[in-house]
mmCIF file of C-alpha atoms in Angstrom:
data_model
loop_
_atom_site.group_PDB
_atom_site.id
_atom_site.type_symbol
_atom_site.label_atom_id
_atom_site.label_comp_id
_atom_site.label_asym_id
_atom_site.label_seq_id
_atom_site.Cartn_x
_atom_site.Cartn_y
_atom_site.Cartn_z
ATOM 1 C CA MET A 18 13.226 -5.156 33.727
ATOM 2 C CA VAL A 19 12.133 -7.834 31.217
ATOM 3 C CA GLN A 20 8.984 -6.682 29.561
ATOM 4 C CA ILE A 21 6.288 -10.217 28.158
ATOM 5 C CA ASP A 22 4.002 -8.776 25.146
ATOM 6 C CA ILE A 23 1.235 -11.805 24.985
ATOM 7 C CA ASP A 24 -0.575 -12.065 21.589
ATOM 8 C CA TYR A 25 -3.289 -14.624 22.906
ATOM 9 C CA ALA A 26 -3.685 -17.465 24.547
ATOM 10 C CA VAL A 27 -5.374 -20.844 23.413
ATOM 11 C CA VAL A 28 -6.495 -23.392 25.732
ATOM 12 C CA THR A 29 -7.720 -26.862 24.887
ATOM 13 C CA VAL A 30 -11.277 -28.166 26.475
ATOM 14 C CA GLY A 31 -12.466 -31.135 27.401
ATOM 15 C CA SER A 32 -15.930 -33.027 25.598
ATOM 16 C CA SER A 33 -17.962 -31.034 28.434
ATOM 17 C CA THR A 34 -16.540 -28.090 28.719
ATOM 18 C CA PRO A 35 -19.477 -25.785 28.257
ATOM 19 C CA MET A 36 -18.569 -23.088 25.163
ATOM 20 C CA GLN A 37 -20.742 -20.498 25.474
ATOM 21 C CA GLY A 38 -19.307 -17.211 24.703
ATOM 22 C CA SER A 39 -15.990 -19.031 23.778
ATOM 23 C CA THR A 40 -14.022 -18.831 20.618
ATOM 24 C CA ILE A 41 -12.656 -21.834 18.656
ATOM 25 C CA ILE A 42 -9.605 -21.457 16.572
ATOM 26 C CA VAL A 43 -9.162 -24.087 13.717
ATOM 27 C CA ASP A 44 -5.673 -24.153 12.422
ATOM 28 C CA ASP A 45 -5.032 -24.163 8.275
ATOM 29 C CA LEU A 46 -4.204 -28.238 9.125
ATOM 30 C CA ASN A 47 -7.369 -29.216 10.325
ATOM 31 C CA GLU A 48 -8.536 -31.890 8.180
ATOM 32 C CA GLU A 49 -12.078 -30.092 8.360
ATOM 33 C CA ILE A 50 -10.720 -27.286 6.107
ATOM 34 C CA THR A 51 -11.364 -28.566 2.397
ATOM 35 C CA TRP A 52 -8.168 -26.893 -0.334
ATOM 36 C CA ASN A 53 -9.211 -27.023 -3.542
ATOM 37 C CA GLY A 54 -6.470 -26.036 -6.336
ATOM 38 C CA GLN A 55 -2.624 -25.444 -5.887
ATOM 39 C CA TRP A 56 -2.159 -23.898 -2.405
ATOM 40 C CA ALA A 57 1.416 -24.289 -1.012
ATOM 41 C CA GLU A 58 2.046 -25.560 2.210
ATOM 42 C CA ARG A 59 4.508 -23.828 4.527
ATOM 43 C CA ARG A 60 5.707 -25.216 7.966
ATOM 44 C CA GLY A 61 8.530 -24.414 10.263
ATOM 45 C CA ILE A 62 9.143 -20.759 9.131
ATOM 46 C CA ALA A 63 8.901 -17.101 10.822
ATOM 47 C CA TYR A 64 7.879 -14.353 8.960
ATOM 48 C CA VAL A 65 10.272 -11.673 9.181
ATOM 49 C CA THR A 66 7.882 -8.666 10.291
ATOM 50 C CA GLY A 67 10.674 -5.531 10.697
ATOM 51 C CA LEU A 68 9.941 -6.290 14.316
ATOM 52 C CA ASP A 69 9.806 -9.428 15.635
ATOM 53 C CA ASP A 70 10.030 -12.822 13.738
ATOM 54 C CA GLY A 71 6.421 -14.309 14.214
ATOM 55 C CA ARG A 72 5.816 -17.587 13.436
ATOM 56 C CA PRO A 73 1.932 -18.262 12.567
ATOM 57 C CA PHE A 74 -0.735 -20.556 14.256
ATOM 58 C CA GLY A 75 0.231 -23.661 14.601
ATOM 59 C CA ASN A 76 3.927 -23.381 12.654
ATOM 60 C CA GLY A 77 2.403 -23.443 9.126
ATOM 61 C CA THR A 78 0.422 -21.632 6.176
ATOM 62 C CA LYS A 79 -1.511 -22.461 2.797
ATOM 63 C CA GLU A 80 -0.417 -19.877 0.302
ATOM 64 C CA SER A 81 -1.704 -19.375 -2.899
ATOM 65 C CA SER A 82 -1.657 -17.095 -6.113
ATOM 66 C CA ASN A 83 -4.058 -19.333 -8.538
ATOM 67 C CA ILE A 84 -6.995 -17.591 -10.121
ATOM 68 C CA GLY A 85 -9.902 -20.133 -8.873
ATOM 69 C CA ASP A 86 -7.917 -22.068 -6.182
ATOM 70 C CA SER A 87 -10.466 -21.894 -3.118
ATOM 71 C CA MET A 88 -11.116 -23.409 0.929
ATOM 72 C CA GLU A 89 -14.142 -24.196 2.067
ATOM 73 C CA PHE A 90 -14.894 -24.944 5.775
ATOM 74 C CA THR A 91 -18.296 -26.001 7.912
ATOM 75 C CA PHE A 92 -19.240 -24.716 10.701
ATOM 76 C CA ALA A 93 -21.744 -24.730 13.938
ATOM 77 C CA GLY A 94 -21.743 -20.849 15.101
ATOM 78 C CA THR A 95 -22.837 -16.961 14.595
ATOM 79 C CA SER A 96 -19.708 -15.679 13.312
ATOM 80 C CA ILE A 97 -15.944 -16.782 11.609
ATOM 81 C CA ALA A 98 -13.212 -14.912 10.844
ATOM 82 C CA LEU A 99 -10.402 -15.946 8.859
ATOM 83 C CA TYR A 100 -6.456 -14.525 9.445
ATOM 84 C CA GLY A 101 -3.363 -14.888 7.666
ATOM 85 C CA VAL A 102 0.127 -13.384 6.543
ATOM 86 C CA PHE A 103 0.073 -10.496 4.065
ATOM 87 C CA SER A 104 3.814 -9.081 2.555
ATOM 88 C CA TRP A 105 3.657 -5.505 2.579
ATOM 89 C CA LYS A 106 6.325 -5.317 0.472
ATOM 90 C CA ALA A 107 5.159 -7.390 -2.537
ATOM 91 C CA SER A 108 3.623 -5.888 -5.658
ATOM 92 C CA GLY A 109 0.645 -5.654 -6.735
ATOM 93 C CA PHE A 110 -2.920 -7.140 -5.434
ATOM 94 C CA ILE A 111 -4.618 -9.927 -4.492
ATOM 95 C CA THR A 112 -8.502 -10.314 -4.866
ATOM 96 C CA ALA A 113 -11.002 -12.568 -3.059
ATOM 97 C CA LYS A 114 -14.493 -13.696 -3.090
ATOM 98 C CA PHE A 115 -15.836 -14.904 0.234
ATOM 99 C CA THR A 116 -18.964 -16.790 0.750
ATOM 100 C CA ILE A 117 -20.948 -17.953 2.851
ATOM 101 C CA THR A 118 -23.878 -20.373 2.791
ATOM 102 C CA ASP A 119 -26.186 -22.203 4.918
ATOM 103 C CA PHE A 120 -25.749 -26.129 5.176
ATOM 104 C CA PRO A 121 -26.995 -28.189 3.882
ATOM 105 C CA SER A 122 -29.268 -25.859 2.068
ATOM 106 C CA ASN A 123 -26.110 -24.350 0.330
ATOM 107 C CA PHE A 124 -28.478 -20.913 0.292
ATOM 108 C CA THR A 125 -26.088 -17.541 0.039
ATOM 109 C CA SER A 126 -26.384 -15.774 3.361
ATOM 110 C CA TYR A 127 -23.087 -13.206 2.471
ATOM 111 C CA SER A 128 -21.156 -12.647 -0.113
ATOM 112 C CA GLU A 129 -18.173 -10.014 -0.551
ATOM 113 C CA GLU A 130 -15.267 -9.583 -2.963
ATOM 114 C CA LYS A 131 -12.456 -7.666 -2.014
ATOM 115 C CA SER A 132 -8.925 -6.765 -2.878
ATOM 116 C CA PHE A 133 -5.449 -6.510 -0.941
ATOM 117 C CA PHE A 134 -2.834 -4.278 -1.785
ATOM 118 C CA SER A 135 -0.084 -2.449 -0.038
ATOM 119 C CA PRO A 136 -0.511 1.113 -0.219
ATOM 120 C CA SER A 137 1.231 4.030 -0.561
ATOM 121 C CA ASN A 138 0.988 5.288 3.264
ATOM 122 C CA ALA A 139 1.857 1.233 4.062
ATOM 123 C CA PRO A 140 3.694 0.693 7.592
ATOM 124 C CA ASP A 141 7.017 0.155 7.854
ATOM 125 C CA LEU A 142 6.761 -3.597 7.801
ATOM 126 C CA LEU A 143 7.569 -6.108 6.190
ATOM 127 C CA ASN A 144 5.437 -9.064 6.953
ATOM 128 C CA SER A 145 2.007 -8.768 9.025
ATOM 129 C CA THR A 146 1.094 -12.072 10.844
ATOM 130 C CA ASN A 147 -2.530 -12.718 12.524
ATOM 131 C CA PHE A 148 -3.861 -10.044 9.801
ATOM 132 C CA LEU A 149 -7.034 -10.227 9.233
ATOM 133 C CA PHE A 150 -8.416 -11.290 6.108
ATOM 134 C CA PHE A 151 -12.052 -11.511 6.543
ATOM 135 C CA ASP A 152 -14.624 -11.462 9.382
ATOM 136 C CA HIS A 153 -18.457 -11.667 9.338
ATOM 137 C CA ASP A 154 -21.437 -12.022 12.511
ATOM 138 C CA SER A 155 -24.781 -11.380 13.453
ATOM 139 C CA LEU A 156 -25.175 -15.424 11.523
ATOM 140 C CA THR A 157 -28.096 -17.281 12.544
ATOM 141 C CA ALA A 158 -26.990 -20.229 15.348
ATOM 142 C CA THR A 159 -27.135 -23.058 12.479
ATOM 143 C CA ASN A 160 -24.323 -24.772 10.514
ATOM 144 C CA HIS A 161 -22.687 -22.697 7.790
ATOM 145 C CA THR A 162 -19.970 -23.228 5.175
ATOM 146 C CA LEU A 163 -17.348 -20.389 4.145
ATOM 147 C CA THR A 164 -15.823 -20.770 1.028
ATOM 148 C CA VAL A 165 -12.841 -18.701 -0.074
ATOM 149 C CA MET A 166 -12.188 -17.989 -4.096
ATOM 150 C CA ILE A 167 -9.067 -16.329 -5.230
ATOM 151 C CA THR A 168 -10.568 -14.252 -8.078
ATOM 152 C CA GLY A 169 -7.486 -11.963 -9.449
ATOM 153 C CA VAL A 170 -3.963 -11.652 -9.140
ATOM 154 C CA SER A 171 -1.251 -8.579 -9.887
ATOM 155 C CA GLY A 172 2.420 -8.861 -9.425
ATOM 156 C CA ASN A 173 3.970 -10.692 -6.896
ATOM 157 C CA GLN A 174 1.022 -10.727 -3.853
ATOM 158 C CA SER A 175 -0.671 -13.959 -2.545
ATOM 159 C CA LEU A 176 -3.159 -15.293 -0.393
ATOM 160 C CA ILE A 177 -1.482 -16.622 2.862
ATOM 161 C CA LEU A 178 -3.880 -18.193 5.020
ATOM 162 C CA ASP A 179 -3.275 -19.429 8.641
ATOM 163 C CA TYR A 180 -6.218 -19.945 10.642
ATOM 164 C CA LEU A 181 -10.215 -19.546 11.431
ATOM 165 C CA THR A 182 -12.047 -18.539 14.627
ATOM 166 C CA TYR A 183 -15.614 -18.603 15.054
ATOM 167 C CA GLN A 184 -18.113 -18.370 17.761
ATOM 168 C CA PRO A 185 -20.024 -21.685 18.301
ATOM 169 C CA SER A 186 -23.526 -22.391 18.329
ATOM 170 C CA PHE A 187 -22.839 -25.692 20.460
ATOM 171 C CA GLY A 188 -22.758 -25.916 24.396
ATOM 172 C CA SER A 189 -20.256 -28.525 24.423
ATOM 173 C CA LEU A 190 -17.561 -30.290 22.433
ATOM 174 C CA SER A 191 -19.834 -33.456 22.453
ATOM 175 C CA ALA A 192 -22.676 -31.557 21.087
ATOM 176 C CA LYS A 193 -20.758 -30.191 17.870
ATOM 177 C CA PRO A 194 -22.126 -31.794 14.612
ATOM 178 C CA ASP A 195 -19.952 -33.706 12.510
ATOM 179 C CA PHE A 196 -19.238 -32.785 9.303
ATOM 180 C CA ARG A 197 -16.881 -35.211 8.480
ATOM 181 C CA SER A 198 -19.031 -36.821 5.764
ATOM 182 C CA SER A 199 -19.498 -33.436 3.784
ATOM 183 C CA SER A 200 -15.668 -33.037 3.563
ATOM 184 C CA SER A 201 -13.502 -35.357 1.182
ATOM 185 C CA SER A 202 -10.949 -36.159 4.202
ATOM 186 C CA GLY A 203 -12.329 -36.129 7.003
ATOM 187 C CA LEU A 204 -12.533 -34.446 10.914
ATOM 188 C CA GLY A 205 -9.121 -32.883 12.266
ATOM 189 C CA ALA A 206 -7.208 -33.543 15.515
ATOM 190 C CA GLY A 207 -8.545 -31.595 18.245
ATOM 191 C CA SER A 208 -12.361 -31.616 16.941
ATOM 192 C CA GLY A 209 -13.296 -33.923 20.173
ATOM 193 C CA SER A 210 -16.408 -34.910 17.967
ATOM 194 C CA VAL A 211 -17.820 -37.891 18.105
ATOM 195 C CA PRO A 212 -19.512 -39.518 15.143
ATOM 196 C CA PRO A 213 -23.765 -40.041 15.097
ATOM 197 C CA ASN A 214 -24.563 -43.862 15.342
ATOM 198 C CA VAL A 215 -21.257 -45.526 16.629
ATOM 199 C CA GLY A 216 -21.676 -48.200 18.790
ATOM 200 C CA ASN A 217 -20.269 -51.860 19.978
ATOM 201 C CA ASP A 218 -23.425 -53.410 19.958
ATOM 202 C CA SER A 219 -22.729 -57.056 19.044
ATOM 203 C CA SER A 220 -25.521 -58.152 18.263
ATOM 204 C CA SER A 221 -26.086 -55.706 15.797
ATOM 205 C CA ALA A 222 -22.854 -56.488 14.018
ATOM 206 C CA GLY A 223 -23.721 -59.846 13.901
ATOM 207 C CA GLU A 224 -27.408 -59.184 12.457
ATOM 208 C CA HIS A 225 -25.542 -57.447 9.540
ATOM 209 C CA SER A 226 -22.810 -60.251 8.878
ATOM 210 C CA SER A 227 -25.760 -62.693 8.664
ATOM 211 C CA HIS A 228 -27.641 -61.013 6.073
ATOM 212 C CA ALA A 229 -24.741 -59.636 4.119
ATOM 213 C CA GLY A 230 -25.234 -62.554 1.657
ATOM 214 C CA ALA A 231 -28.703 -61.669 0.606
ATOM 215 C CA ILE A 232 -27.302 -58.046 0.418
ATOM 216 C CA ALA A 233 -25.291 -58.983 -1.996
ATOM 217 C CA GLY A 234 -27.213 -61.709 -4.362
ATOM 218 C CA GLY A 235 -30.132 -58.543 -4.287
ATOM 219 C CA VAL A 236 -27.633 -56.405 -5.676
ATOM 220 C CA VAL A 237 -26.355 -58.824 -8.289
ATOM 221 C CA GLY A 238 -29.348 -59.400 -9.060
ATOM 222 C CA GLY A 239 -31.032 -55.911 -9.695
ATOM 223 C CA VAL A 240 -27.736 -54.857 -11.305
ATOM 224 C CA ALA A 241 -28.169 -57.670 -14.503
ATOM 225 C CA ALA A 242 -32.004 -56.646 -14.502
ATOM 226 C CA VAL A 243 -31.678 -53.091 -14.984
ATOM 227 C CA ALA A 244 -29.095 -54.394 -17.679
ATOM 228 C CA LEU A 245 -31.413 -55.923 -19.765
ATOM 229 C CA ILE A 246 -33.495 -53.490 -19.465
ATOM 230 C CA VAL A 247 -31.386 -50.445 -20.724
ATOM 231 C CA ALA A 248 -29.866 -53.157 -23.699
ATOM 232 C CA PHE A 249 -33.423 -53.849 -24.640
ATOM 233 C CA LEU A 250 -34.416 -50.169 -25.021
ATOM 234 C CA PHE A 251 -31.649 -49.226 -27.019
ATOM 235 C CA TRP A 252 -32.280 -51.963 -29.157
ATOM 236 C CA ARG A 253 -35.594 -50.777 -30.064
ATOM 237 C CA TYR A 254 -34.393 -47.378 -30.351
ATOM 238 C CA ARG A 255 -32.194 -48.495 -32.809
ATOM 239 C CA ARG A 256 -34.583 -50.140 -34.904
ATOM 240 C CA SER A 257 -37.606 -47.236 -34.618
ATOM 241 C CA THR A 258 -35.381 -43.989 -35.237
ATOM 242 C CA PRO A 259 -32.945 -44.637 -38.752
ATOM 243 C CA LYS A 260 -30.672 -41.657 -39.113
ATOM 244 C CA GLN A 261 -31.466 -39.313 -41.731
ATOM 245 C CA ILE A 262 -28.511 -37.173 -42.450
ATOM 246 C CA LYS A 263 -28.361 -34.571 -45.497
ATOM 247 C CA GLN A 264 -24.933 -32.546 -45.306
ATOM 248 C CA VAL A 265 -23.958 -29.932 -47.719
ATOM 249 C CA GLU A 266 -19.819 -28.875 -47.952
ATOM 250 C CA PHE A 267 -19.034 -25.786 -48.018
ATOM 251 C CA GLY A 268 -15.214 -25.505 -48.134
ATOM 252 C CA ASP A 269 -14.367 -27.022 -44.106
ATOM 253 C CA ASN A 270 -18.016 -26.444 -42.945
ATOM 254 C CA LEU A 271 -21.357 -28.910 -43.541
ATOM 255 C CA ILE A 272 -24.187 -27.436 -44.006
ATOM 256 C CA GLY A 273 -27.753 -29.681 -42.334
ATOM 257 C CA ASP A 274 -29.891 -31.249 -40.022
ATOM 258 C CA ASP A 275 -26.234 -32.789 -38.558
ATOM 259 C CA ILE A 276 -24.119 -30.047 -37.206
ATOM 260 C CA ASP A 277 -23.026 -31.065 -33.780
ATOM 261 C CA ASN A 278 -19.028 -31.283 -35.560
ATOM 262 C CA GLU A 279 -19.506 -27.959 -37.135
ATOM 263 C CA PRO A 280 -17.081 -24.846 -35.996
ATOM 264 C CA SER A 281 -18.886 -22.395 -34.479
ATOM 265 C CA ARG A 282 -18.395 -18.774 -36.293
ATOM 266 C CA TYR A 283 -17.961 -17.294 -32.483
ATOM 267 C CA PHE A 284 -14.570 -16.159 -31.501
ATOM 268 C CA ASP A 285 -14.399 -15.922 -27.739
ATOM 269 C CA SER A 286 -12.379 -13.249 -26.070
ATOM 270 C CA VAL A 287 -10.639 -13.020 -23.138
ATOM 271 C CA ILE A 288 -8.658 -10.371 -21.214
ATOM 272 C CA HIS A 289 -6.237 -12.233 -19.099
ATOM 273 C CA HIS A 290 -3.208 -10.593 -17.351
ATOM 274 C CA SER A 291 0.337 -11.582 -17.041
ATOM 275 C CA PRO A 292 2.706 -11.397 -13.821
ATOM 276 C CA ASP A 293 3.629 -8.098 -14.043
ATOM 277 C CA GLY A 294 -0.125 -6.750 -14.004
ATOM 278 C CA ALA A 295 0.048 -5.667 -17.939
ATOM 279 C CA THR A 296 -3.130 -6.589 -20.120
ATOM 280 C CA ILE A 297 -2.811 -9.396 -22.212
ATOM 281 C CA LEU A 298 -5.508 -9.345 -25.451
ATOM 282 C CA PRO A 299 -4.803 -12.393 -26.512
ATOM 283 C CA PRO A 300 -5.856 -13.868 -30.747
ATOM 284 C CA LEU A 301 -8.879 -14.545 -31.112
ATOM 285 C CA LEU A 302 -9.817 -18.279 -31.626
ATOM 286 C CA PRO A 303 -12.597 -20.356 -32.784
ATOM 287 C CA THR A 304 -14.758 -21.909 -30.021
ATOM 288 C CA THR A 305 -16.254 -25.700 -30.992
ATOM 289 C CA THR A 306 -19.242 -25.408 -29.281
ATOM 290 C CA ARG A 307 -22.566 -25.967 -31.237
ATOM 291 C CA HIS A 308 -24.479 -22.915 -30.822
ATOM 292 C CA ASP A 309 -28.612 -22.376 -31.676
ATOM 293 C CA SER A 310 -30.209 -19.611 -33.473
ATOM 294 C CA SER A 311 -30.901 -17.048 -30.879
ATOM 295 C CA ARG A 312 -28.503 -14.695 -29.560
ATOM 296 C CA SER A 313 -27.729 -14.621 -26.063
ATOM 297 C CA PHE A 314 -25.113 -13.355 -23.891
ATOM 298 C CA LYS A 315 -23.562 -14.588 -20.415
ATOM 299 C CA ARG A 316 -21.469 -12.694 -17.904
ATOM 300 C CA SER A 317 -18.588 -13.779 -15.490
ATOM 301 C CA ASP A 318 -18.039 -12.857 -12.372
ATOM 302 C CA SER A 319 -14.292 -12.914 -12.086
ATOM 303 C CA PRO A 320 -13.485 -8.892 -12.428
ATOM 304 C CA TYR A 321 -10.216 -10.046 -15.252
ATOM 305 C CA THR A 322 -11.981 -12.591 -17.216
ATOM 306 C CA SER A 323 -14.419 -10.729 -20.180
ATOM 307 C CA ALA A 324 -17.834 -11.827 -20.369
ATOM 308 C CA THR A 325 -18.133 -13.932 -23.663
ATOM 309 C CA GLY A 326 -21.503 -14.868 -25.373
ATOM 310 C CA SER A 327 -22.912 -17.007 -28.522
ATOM 311 C CA THR A 328 -24.608 -15.994 -31.986
ATOM 312 C CA SER A 329 -26.806 -17.502 -34.423
ATOM 313 C CA LEU A 330 -25.094 -19.736 -37.151
ATOM 314 C CA PRO A 331 -24.514 -17.311 -40.451
ATOM 315 C CA TYR A 332 -26.767 -19.510 -42.678
ATOM 316 C CA GLY A 333 -30.048 -18.746 -40.873
ATOM 317 C CA ALA A 334 -32.082 -21.635 -38.734
ATOM 318 C CA SER A 335 -33.504 -22.948 -41.926
ATOM 319 C CA PHE A 336 -29.938 -24.545 -43.343
ATOM 320 C CA SER A 337 -31.195 -23.975 -46.909
ATOM 321 C CA LYS A 338 -28.452 -22.229 -48.767
ATOM 322 C CA LEU A 339 -25.156 -21.088 -49.080
ATOM 323 C CA ALA A 340 -24.030 -18.106 -47.682
ATOM 324 C CA THR A 341 -21.238 -15.863 -49.251
ATOM 325 C CA PRO A 342 -17.813 -15.571 -47.634
ATOM 326 C CA ASN A 343 -18.301 -12.126 -47.463
ATOM 327 C CA ASP A 344 -21.786 -13.082 -45.766
ATOM 328 C CA MET A 345 -19.801 -15.347 -43.189
ATOM 329 C CA LEU A 346 -17.122 -13.016 -42.050
ATOM 330 C CA LEU A 347 -19.395 -10.102 -41.336
ATOM 331 C CA ASP A 348 -21.500 -12.312 -38.773
ATOM 332 C CA GLN A 349 -18.745 -13.771 -37.156
ATOM 333 C CA ARG A 350 -17.026 -9.637 -37.012
ATOM 334 C CA ASN A 351 -20.527 -8.558 -35.848
ATOM 335 C CA ALA A 352 -21.051 -11.148 -33.133
ATOM 336 C CA GLU A 353 -17.524 -10.017 -31.779
ATOM 337 C CA LEU A 354 -18.696 -6.196 -31.927
ATOM 338 C CA LYS A 355 -22.016 -7.627 -29.850
ATOM 339 C CA ALA A 356 -19.798 -9.453 -27.652
ATOM 340 C CA LEU A 357 -16.967 -6.883 -27.042
ATOM 341 C CA ASN A 358 -20.054 -4.506 -26.168
ATOM 342 C CA GLY A 359 -20.960 -6.869 -23.292
ATOM 343 C CA GLN A 360 -17.796 -7.075 -21.870
ATOM 344 C CA ILE A 361 -17.233 -3.070 -21.413
ATOM 345 C CA THR A 362 -21.234 -2.954 -20.045
ATOM 346 C CA GLU A 363 -19.756 -5.586 -17.157
ATOM 347 C CA MET A 364 -16.543 -3.745 -16.550
ATOM 348 C CA GLN A 365 -18.945 -0.202 -16.475
ATOM 349 C CA GLU A 366 -21.050 -2.214 -13.496
ATOM 350 C CA ARG A 367 -17.825 -3.467 -11.597
ATOM 351 C CA MET A 368 -16.009 0.051 -11.728
ATOM 352 C CA VAL A 369 -19.231 1.532 -10.810
ATOM 353 C CA ALA A 370 -19.772 -0.203 -7.505
ATOM 354 C CA HIS A 371 -15.576 -0.377 -6.346
ATOM 355 C CA SER A 372 -16.241 3.924 -7.101
ATOM 356 C CA SER A 373 -17.391 4.099 -3.512
ATOM 357 C CA ASP A 374 -14.412 1.731 -1.662
ATOM 358 C CA PRO A 375 -10.910 3.520 -1.391
ATOM 359 C CA VAL A 376 -9.645 -0.272 -0.501
ATOM 360 C CA ILE A 377 -10.491 -1.779 -3.680
ATOM 361 C CA SER A 378 -11.024 1.429 -5.985
ATOM 362 C CA SER A 379 -7.462 2.532 -6.898
ATOM 363 C CA PRO A 380 -6.055 -0.843 -8.743
ATOM 364 C CA THR A 381 -9.115 -2.082 -9.721
ATOM 365 C CA GLN A 382 -9.990 0.861 -11.749
ATOM 366 C CA THR A 383 -6.526 1.278 -13.297
ATOM 367 C CA ALA A 384 -7.065 -2.137 -14.392
ATOM 368 C CA LEU A 385 -10.918 -1.758 -15.686
ATOM 369 C CA THR A 386 -9.723 1.676 -17.271
ATOM 370 C CA ASP A 387 -6.445 -0.336 -19.310
ATOM 371 C CA GLN A 388 -9.199 -3.378 -20.300
ATOM 372 C CA ILE A 389 -11.769 -0.838 -21.852
ATOM 373 C CA LYS A 390 -9.676 1.069 -23.904
ATOM 374 C CA LEU A 391 -8.193 -1.774 -25.519
ATOM 375 C CA LEU A 392 -11.214 -3.874 -26.261
ATOM 376 C CA GLN A 393 -12.513 -0.121 -27.848
ATOM 377 C CA GLU A 394 -9.371 -0.571 -29.817
ATOM 378 C CA ARG A 395 -10.765 -3.803 -31.156
ATOM 379 C CA ILE A 396 -14.165 -2.512 -31.956
ATOM 380 C CA GLU A 397 -13.170 0.625 -33.920
ATOM 381 C CA ALA A 398 -10.322 -1.779 -35.792
ATOM 382 C CA LEU A 399 -13.199 -4.369 -36.283
ATOM 383 C CA MET A 400 -15.800 -1.537 -37.791
ATOM 384 C CA ARG A 401 -13.605 -0.639 -40.145
ATOM 385 C CA GLU A 402 -13.150 -4.077 -41.068
ATOM 386 C CA ASN A 403 -16.300 -4.196 -41.580
ATOM 387 C CA GLU A 404 -16.715 -1.049 -43.978
ATOM 388 C CA THR A 405 -14.197 -2.748 -46.478
ATOM 389 C CA LEU A 406 -16.927 -5.840 -46.241
ATOM 390 C CA GLY A 407 -20.198 -4.229 -47.279
ATOM 391 C CA GLY A 408 -21.511 -2.918 -43.578
ATOM 392 C CA TYR A 409 -23.334 -4.298 -40.604
ATOM 393 C CA ASP A 410 -25.843 -7.406 -40.229
ATOM 394 C CA ASN A 411 -29.717 -6.097 -40.490
ATOM 395 C CA SER A 412 -29.470 -5.094 -36.740
ATOM 396 C CA GLY A 413 -27.159 -2.060 -38.074
ATOM 397 C CA PRO A 414 -23.779 -0.949 -36.455
ATOM 398 C CA PRO A 415 -23.374 -2.081 -32.714
ATOM 399 C CA THR A 416 -23.773 0.034 -30.198
ATOM 400 C CA VAL A 417 -20.139 1.464 -28.490
ATOM 401 C CA TYR A 418 -19.483 1.943 -24.864
ATOM 402 C CA MET A 419 -17.098 3.394 -22.934
ATOM 403 C CA TYR A 420 -16.794 4.729 -19.453
ATOM 404 C CA GLU A 421 -15.137 7.803 -17.988
ATOM 405 C CA ALA A 422 -13.080 6.211 -14.953
ATOM 406 C CA PHE A 423 -9.893 9.188 -14.837
ATOM 407 C CA GLY A 424 -11.021 12.081 -16.884
ATOM 408 C CA GLU A 425 -11.801 10.220 -19.993
ATOM 409 C CA SER A 426 -14.296 11.114 -22.603
ATOM 410 C CA THR A 427 -16.616 8.382 -23.613
ATOM 411 C CA VAL A 428 -18.954 7.383 -26.127
ATOM 412 C CA VAL A 429 -23.084 7.074 -24.454
ATOM 413 C CA PRO A 430 -25.370 4.015 -25.008
ATOM 414 C CA GLY A 431 -27.508 4.630 -28.010
ATOM 415 C CA SER A 432 -24.763 6.434 -30.228
ATOM 416 C CA SER A 433 -22.688 5.481 -32.853
ATOM 417 C CA VAL A 434 -18.499 5.470 -33.258
ATOM 418 C CA GLY A 435 -17.448 9.142 -32.957
ATOM 419 C CA GLU A 436 -19.770 10.899 -31.332
ATOM 420 C CA ARG A 437 -18.678 11.455 -28.409
ATOM 421 C CA SER A 438 -20.358 13.279 -25.485
ATOM 422 C CA PRO A 439 -19.304 14.416 -22.219
ATOM 423 C CA VAL A 440 -19.739 12.999 -18.716
ATOM 424 C CA THR A 441 -21.734 14.948 -16.337
#
């Protein structure tokens, strides 16, 4: 006897077909989806699963393993789900951030970051088609935008997306909102929606033609008037504010009122990952960004890019005297120490946030632990260099942080280097 297994069925509806209780499927080729980055399009291929070869919906997928690549889809519905293909034999893991915002207010109603990897007890399959990467329901019956961004990659894993499904909040296809004005490429085939305010009124077209000349003349005249006003204001400004620049040269640096082109004394430190998952701490390179005289730090949402910060120029806010080479080098070292401490603090928060989730805990915790160890080694090296140069800045030795992930000891906030305390 022949056995037939049915996965799902797709029905094409008309413009007036009732949609209540239905689920709409949107293929990755639909032009209402916006793809940003270097997504590779795979067409006409079958994914070997180990049971039966499975073809993706629409006979194709979009695939990427580049951090920062993203996709967006705007819809009118109360739930959304994203499906694709997952490779159980690929090494490493891939992390993506899923965000739902209200459209067009851009208010974030939901955000989640998930990592996908093949565990030790993975099923005996090569690939899984119709793999659920994300779903969310209980949305308000209004317009929303789903954004998916790749935030971390390790090994040779990639994000392979096939299709979306959502439950509509409109009653029929003819009532579906037209989101083509917010998309760079327009609405996909098969959507059946009609843009508003489109008609064949010949009298309206004739009226628009008769006024074309008047509109064009008004636009040209307005542009010319604005250009004259801007030129006059620029001339007045140049006459009333002559340049007064005083500069004192010290090596390759300029000290004075005009410091727009001065290289920053702050060094950015960013942690990267090699394709095989190893952590790489690159050489420190000076930025070319001008910093003000206040100390501030900013943090990155990416789990694999460390936080960076900015610091005051080593000469103080007055720029009244030259600093010695040792003073400048000490300021650079202390600024970097504070930035590294900020990075470790951020990684602590990520490890605590992920520690309760067994799906993403193990690989993420291991990667963050390795990063923290590298940062700790860099901090100790900088402090040894500071001792040879004469000590720390006026704020005293920087606080060093360490986090215990897998049986490591820790340096608690507020302690000095070498004062290790057990984690309770």
